[in-house]
Amino acid sequence: MKLAFIIDPIHKLDPGHDTSVALMEAAQILGHEIWITQANLLSVIDGKAWAMLQQVELIPVELVEGRWLAANPWFKLSPSAFTALETMDAVFMRTDPPINDAYLYATYILDYVDQNKTLVINNPAGIRSANEKMYALQFRECIPETIVSADKQVIRQFVAAKEATILKPLGNKAGEGILFLQSGDRNFNSIVELSTLQGQVPVMVQNYLPQAKEGDKRIILLNGEPIGALNRLSSGSDFRNNMATGGTVAQTTITPREQEMCRHLAAKLRQDGLIFVGIDVIGGYLTEVNVTSPTGIREIDRLDGTHLAYQVIKWVETNI
C-alpha cells in the first residue's frame, strides 16, 4: 500500500511519543510506502485533491530500559512530488489542533479525495462534525453535568450550583486553556471574560470530578472497538492530567462501564467515519472525544508490551 500522512512538520515530532510516528513506523515495517505532507500543502485541481508529498524512510525507535530511544537523525526524506491523493491507498489526517480556518479548509480539500479509491482517516466531514468537546454532549448518560455558553450569568449560575467546575475552551488541545473555576472565585469575571472573548465565544463548563485526582484515562478506539488504554496523572503542580502539561502515565485496564461506554459510542463513530479515536474518561464519565490527532499509542505499547499501531495498519489493509 501507499499511505499518506498529513502531519505537522516532521522535524517537530517526537518519535518516542507521537502516535503519527508510531503509525508510520508500523506501516513501513509491514512493507508499505510512507508519504508525508502538511495541511498547507494541499490543493484542489480539476475537482481532485492534490498534495506536495515526500516519501519518508524511518529508523524505528527501540525500547531500552523502559524508554523509547530514537536515532539521530531518525528519518530520511525524498524530493517533493506534486501528487493526486487518490493515488494513495489511504490518507491519515493527523494535523494537531487548534481547529482554526486553516485546519477546516484542509478538511474541505480532503472532501475531494475519491473515497472509492482512497480511505481517509478520519473522514473529513466527520472531523468537522465532531468538535472534541461538543461531540460528547450527544451521549448524555456518559458525561458529567455540562453546559456550553458564552453568557456570564448562565455560567455563574452553573458554577454556583456545582461549587467546583472545569472550564474548557472548545477549540484547544492538550489541556490548553482549561481552568478550575469555583463558586466565589474573586477572579470569576476576568476568567469568564478572557475565556469567552468578552462573551463572544462559548466555552464548556463541566462539573468537577474529584476522581480526576486518580487520573484521566485515555482509551484508544479502532472502528469503535477499544484496543488499549493508559491513565494520565497530574504532575502535582497542575490539576490537569495531560501529558503535554507534565503529567505522567500509568498502566490501567478498561472497566466494564468503560467497555459499555465504547459500545454506546461505536455506531455513531462508524457512521461519521471516525475510525481512529481517543476518548477521555474520568471516574467513569466521558469528558472528550478526540478525533483530530489522538495520541497515546507509544505510552500504551511501552506499558503493556502491545503493538497498537500494527493493529491499525492491519485494519487498513483489510478495509481499503
Coordinates of C-alpha atoms in Angstrom, one line a residue, residues 15-318:
P15 CA 9.4 9.8 17.7
G16 CA 9.3 8.4 21.2
H17 CA 5.9 10.0 21.9
D18 CA 4.0 10.9 18.7
T19 CA 1.3 8.4 17.6
S20 CA 1.7 9.6 14.0
V21 CA 5.3 8.3 14.0
A22 CA 4.2 5.0 15.5
L23 CA 1.7 4.5 12.7
M24 CA 4.2 5.4 10.0
E25 CA 6.8 3.1 11.5
A26 CA 4.3 0.2 11.7
A27 CA 3.3 0.7 8.1
Q28 CA 6.9 0.8 6.9
I29 CA 7.8 -2.4 8.8
L30 CA 4.7 -4.1 7.3
G31 CA 6.1 -3.3 3.8
H32 CA 4.1 -0.2 2.8
E33 CA 5.3 3.1 1.3
I34 CA 5.0 6.1 3.6
W35 CA 4.5 9.6 2.2
I36 CA 4.1 12.8 4.2
T37 CA 2.7 16.3 3.7
Q38 CA 1.3 19.2 5.6
A39 CA -2.2 20.8 5.7
N40 CA -0.9 24.0 3.9
L41 CA 0.5 21.9 1.0
L42 CA -3.0 20.6 -0.1
S43 CA -4.7 21.8 -3.3
V44 CA -7.8 21.1 -5.4
I45 CA -7.2 21.0 -9.2
D46 CA -9.8 19.8 -11.7
G47 CA -12.0 18.7 -8.8
K48 CA -9.4 16.4 -7.2
A49 CA -7.3 16.8 -4.1
W50 CA -3.6 17.1 -4.6
A51 CA -0.6 17.4 -2.2
M52 CA 3.1 18.1 -2.2
L53 CA 4.3 14.8 -0.9
Q54 CA 7.6 13.5 0.2
Q55 CA 8.4 9.8 0.7
V56 CA 9.9 9.2 4.1
E57 CA 12.1 6.4 5.4
L58 CA 12.2 5.9 9.2
I59 CA 14.6 4.4 11.6
P60 CA 12.3 2.8 14.2
V61 CA 12.6 3.6 17.8
E62 CA 13.9 1.0 20.3
L63 CA 12.6 0.3 23.8
V64 CA 15.6 0.4 26.1
E65 CA 15.2 0.1 29.9
G66 CA 11.6 1.2 29.6
R67 CA 12.2 4.2 27.4
W68 CA 11.8 4.8 23.7
L69 CA 15.2 5.7 22.1
A70 CA 15.4 7.2 18.6
A71 CA 18.3 7.5 16.2
N72 CA 19.6 11.0 15.2
P73 CA 18.5 11.6 12.6
W74 CA 15.5 9.3 12.7
F75 CA 14.1 10.0 9.3
K76 CA 15.2 10.5 5.6
L77 CA 13.1 12.4 3.1
S78 CA 12.9 12.0 -0.7
P79 CA 12.4 15.0 -3.0
S80 CA 8.9 16.5 -3.1
A81 CA 6.4 15.4 -5.7
F82 CA 3.0 17.1 -6.5
T83 CA 0.7 14.1 -6.4
A84 CA -3.1 13.4 -6.6
L85 CA -4.1 12.0 -3.2
E86 CA -6.3 9.4 -4.9
T87 CA -3.1 7.6 -6.0
M88 CA -2.7 6.7 -2.3
D89 CA -4.5 3.7 -0.7
A90 CA -5.1 5.7 2.5
V91 CA -4.6 9.2 3.8
F92 CA -4.3 9.8 7.6
M93 CA -5.3 13.4 8.7
R94 CA -3.0 13.8 11.7
T95 CA -2.5 17.6 12.0
D96 CA -2.7 18.8 15.6
P97 CA -5.4 21.3 16.6
P98 CA -6.4 24.1 17.1
I99 CA -9.3 23.8 14.7
N100 CA -8.8 27.1 13.0
D101 CA -9.7 28.3 9.5
A102 CA -6.6 26.7 8.0
Y103 CA -7.5 23.3 9.6
L104 CA -11.1 23.5 8.4
Y105 CA -10.1 24.4 4.9
A106 CA -7.8 21.4 4.8
T107 CA -10.7 19.1 5.6
Y108 CA -12.7 20.8 2.8
I109 CA -9.9 20.0 0.4
L110 CA -9.9 16.4 1.6
D111 CA -13.6 16.1 0.7
Y112 CA -12.3 16.0 -2.9
V113 CA -10.4 12.7 -2.3
D114 CA -12.3 10.0 -4.1
Q115 CA -13.1 7.7 -1.2
N116 CA -14.0 4.9 -3.6
K117 CA -10.3 4.8 -4.3
T118 CA -8.7 6.2 -1.1
L119 CA -9.6 5.7 2.5
V120 CA -9.3 9.0 4.5
I121 CA -8.8 8.5 8.3
N122 CA -10.6 10.2 9.9
N123 CA -13.3 11.2 7.4
P124 CA -13.0 15.0 6.9
A125 CA -16.8 15.6 7.3
G126 CA -16.7 13.5 10.4
I127 CA -13.9 15.6 11.8
R128 CA -15.8 18.8 11.1
S129 CA -18.9 17.4 12.9
A130 CA -17.0 16.2 15.9
N131 CA -15.7 19.1 17.9
E132 CA -13.7 17.2 20.5
K133 CA -15.5 18.8 23.4
M134 CA -19.0 19.2 21.9
Y135 CA -19.3 15.8 20.3
A136 CA -19.5 14.1 23.7
L137 CA -22.7 16.0 24.6
Q138 CA -24.9 13.7 22.5
F139 CA -24.0 10.8 24.9
R140 CA -25.7 12.5 27.9
E141 CA -25.8 9.3 30.0
C142 CA -22.0 9.1 29.7
I143 CA -20.9 12.6 30.6
P144 CA -20.7 14.7 33.7
E145 CA -23.2 17.6 34.1
T146 CA -22.1 20.1 31.4
I147 CA -23.2 23.4 29.9
V148 CA -21.8 25.3 26.9
S149 CA -22.3 29.1 26.9
A150 CA -20.7 32.5 26.4
D151 CA -23.2 34.1 28.8
K152 CA -21.5 35.1 32.0
Q153 CA -24.7 34.8 34.1
V154 CA -25.5 31.3 32.8
I155 CA -22.0 30.2 33.7
R156 CA -22.2 31.9 37.1
Q157 CA -25.5 30.1 37.9
F158 CA -24.0 26.7 36.9
V159 CA -20.8 27.3 38.9
A160 CA -22.8 28.4 41.9
A161 CA -24.9 25.2 41.8
K162 CA -21.9 22.9 41.4
E163 CA -19.3 24.9 43.6
A164 CA -16.4 23.4 41.7
T165 CA -16.2 23.2 37.9
I166 CA -13.8 22.9 35.0
L167 CA -13.9 25.5 32.2
K168 CA -12.7 24.4 28.7
P169 CA -12.2 26.3 25.5
L170 CA -13.9 24.4 22.7
G171 CA -11.0 24.5 20.2
N172 CA -7.8 23.9 22.1
K173 CA -5.8 20.7 22.6
A174 CA -3.6 19.1 25.3
G175 CA -5.2 20.8 28.2
E176 CA -4.5 24.3 26.8
G177 CA -6.7 27.0 28.4
I178 CA -8.5 24.6 30.8
L179 CA -9.3 26.3 34.1
F180 CA -10.5 25.3 37.6
L181 CA -13.4 27.5 38.5
Q182 CA -15.1 27.7 41.9
S183 CA -18.1 29.5 43.2
G184 CA -17.0 32.7 44.9
D185 CA -13.7 32.9 43.0
R186 CA -12.7 36.6 43.1
N187 CA -11.3 36.2 39.5
F188 CA -14.6 34.8 38.2
N189 CA -15.4 37.8 36.0
S190 CA -12.0 38.1 34.5
I191 CA -11.7 34.3 33.9
V192 CA -15.0 34.2 32.0
E193 CA -14.4 37.4 30.1
L194 CA -11.0 36.2 28.9
S195 CA -12.2 32.7 28.1
T196 CA -15.3 33.8 26.2
L197 CA -13.5 36.8 24.5
Q198 CA -15.9 39.2 26.3
G199 CA -19.0 37.0 25.7
Q200 CA -18.4 36.3 22.0
V201 CA -17.2 32.7 22.1
P202 CA -18.9 29.9 24.0
V203 CA -16.9 27.7 26.4
M204 CA -17.7 24.3 28.0
V205 CA -18.2 24.2 31.8
Q206 CA -18.4 20.8 33.5
N207 CA -19.0 19.6 37.0
Y208 CA -15.6 19.0 38.6
L209 CA -15.0 15.3 39.1
P210 CA -12.9 14.6 42.3
Q211 CA -11.9 11.3 40.7
A212 CA -9.6 13.4 38.5
K213 CA -7.0 13.2 41.2
E214 CA -6.8 9.4 40.5
G215 CA -6.1 10.1 36.8
D216 CA -7.6 10.8 33.4
K217 CA -7.9 7.7 31.3
R218 CA -7.3 7.7 27.5
I219 CA -8.9 4.9 25.7
I220 CA -7.9 4.2 22.0
L221 CA -10.8 3.0 19.7
L222 CA -10.3 1.5 16.3
N223 CA -13.5 1.5 14.3
G224 CA -15.4 1.8 17.6
E225 CA -13.6 -1.0 19.4
P226 CA -11.3 -0.3 22.3
I227 CA -7.8 -1.6 21.7
G228 CA -5.8 -0.1 24.6
A229 CA -5.8 2.5 27.4
L230 CA -3.5 4.4 29.7
N231 CA -4.0 6.5 32.8
R232 CA -2.6 10.1 32.9
L233 CA -1.7 11.6 36.3
S234 CA -1.0 15.2 37.1
S235 CA 2.5 16.3 37.9
G236 CA 1.3 17.6 41.3
S237 CA 1.9 21.2 40.5
D238 CA -1.0 21.3 38.0
F239 CA -4.6 20.0 38.3
R240 CA -4.5 18.9 34.6
N241 CA -3.5 15.3 33.8
N242 CA -2.4 15.9 30.2
M243 CA 1.0 14.6 29.1
A244 CA 1.6 18.0 27.4
T245 CA 1.3 19.7 30.8
G246 CA 3.9 17.5 32.5
G247 CA 1.6 14.7 33.6
T248 CA 2.9 11.1 33.9
V249 CA 1.3 7.9 32.6
A250 CA 0.5 4.6 34.3
Q251 CA -0.8 1.2 33.2
T252 CA -4.5 0.7 33.5
T253 CA -7.4 -1.5 32.4
I254 CA -10.7 -0.8 30.7
T255 CA -13.6 -1.3 33.2
P256 CA -16.9 -2.9 32.3
R257 CA -18.6 0.5 32.5
E258 CA -16.0 1.9 30.0
Q259 CA -16.5 -1.1 27.7
E260 CA -20.2 -0.4 27.7
M261 CA -19.5 3.3 27.0
C262 CA -17.4 2.3 24.0
R263 CA -20.2 0.1 22.7
H264 CA -22.6 3.1 23.1
L265 CA -20.3 5.3 21.0
A266 CA -19.4 2.8 18.4
A267 CA -22.3 3.1 16.0
K268 CA -22.1 6.9 15.8
L269 CA -18.3 6.9 15.4
R270 CA -18.6 4.5 12.5
Q271 CA -21.5 6.4 10.9
D272 CA -19.3 9.6 11.0
G273 CA -16.2 7.8 9.6
L274 CA -14.3 8.3 12.8
I275 CA -12.0 5.3 12.6
F276 CA -9.1 6.2 14.9
V277 CA -10.3 7.9 18.1
G278 CA -9.2 8.6 21.6
I279 CA -11.8 9.1 24.3
D280 CA -11.0 10.6 27.7
V281 CA -12.7 9.2 30.8
I282 CA -12.6 10.4 34.4
G283 CA -14.3 8.4 37.2
G284 CA -16.4 6.5 34.7
Y285 CA -17.6 9.7 32.9
L286 CA -16.8 10.6 29.2
T287 CA -15.2 14.0 29.1
E288 CA -13.9 14.3 25.5
V289 CA -13.8 12.5 22.1
N290 CA -10.5 13.1 20.3
V291 CA -10.7 12.7 16.6
T292 CA -8.1 15.0 15.1
S293 CA -4.7 13.5 16.2
P294 CA -5.4 11.3 19.2
T295 CA -2.2 10.1 20.9
G296 CA -1.2 7.5 23.5
I297 CA 0.0 4.6 21.4
R298 CA 3.7 4.9 22.3
E299 CA 2.8 5.0 26.1
I300 CA 0.4 2.1 25.9
D301 CA 2.8 0.0 24.0
R302 CA 5.6 0.8 26.5
L303 CA 3.5 0.0 29.5
D304 CA 1.6 -3.1 28.1
G305 CA 4.0 -4.6 25.6
T306 CA 1.5 -4.2 22.8
H307 CA 1.8 -3.1 19.2
L308 CA -1.3 -1.0 18.7
A309 CA -0.1 0.8 15.5
Y310 CA 0.3 -2.6 13.8
Q311 CA -3.4 -3.3 14.6
V312 CA -4.4 0.0 13.0
I313 CA -2.4 -0.6 9.8
K314 CA -3.6 -4.2 9.5
W315 CA -7.2 -2.9 9.9
V316 CA -6.4 -0.5 7.0
E317 CA -5.0 -3.4 4.9
T318 CA -8.3 -5.3 5.4

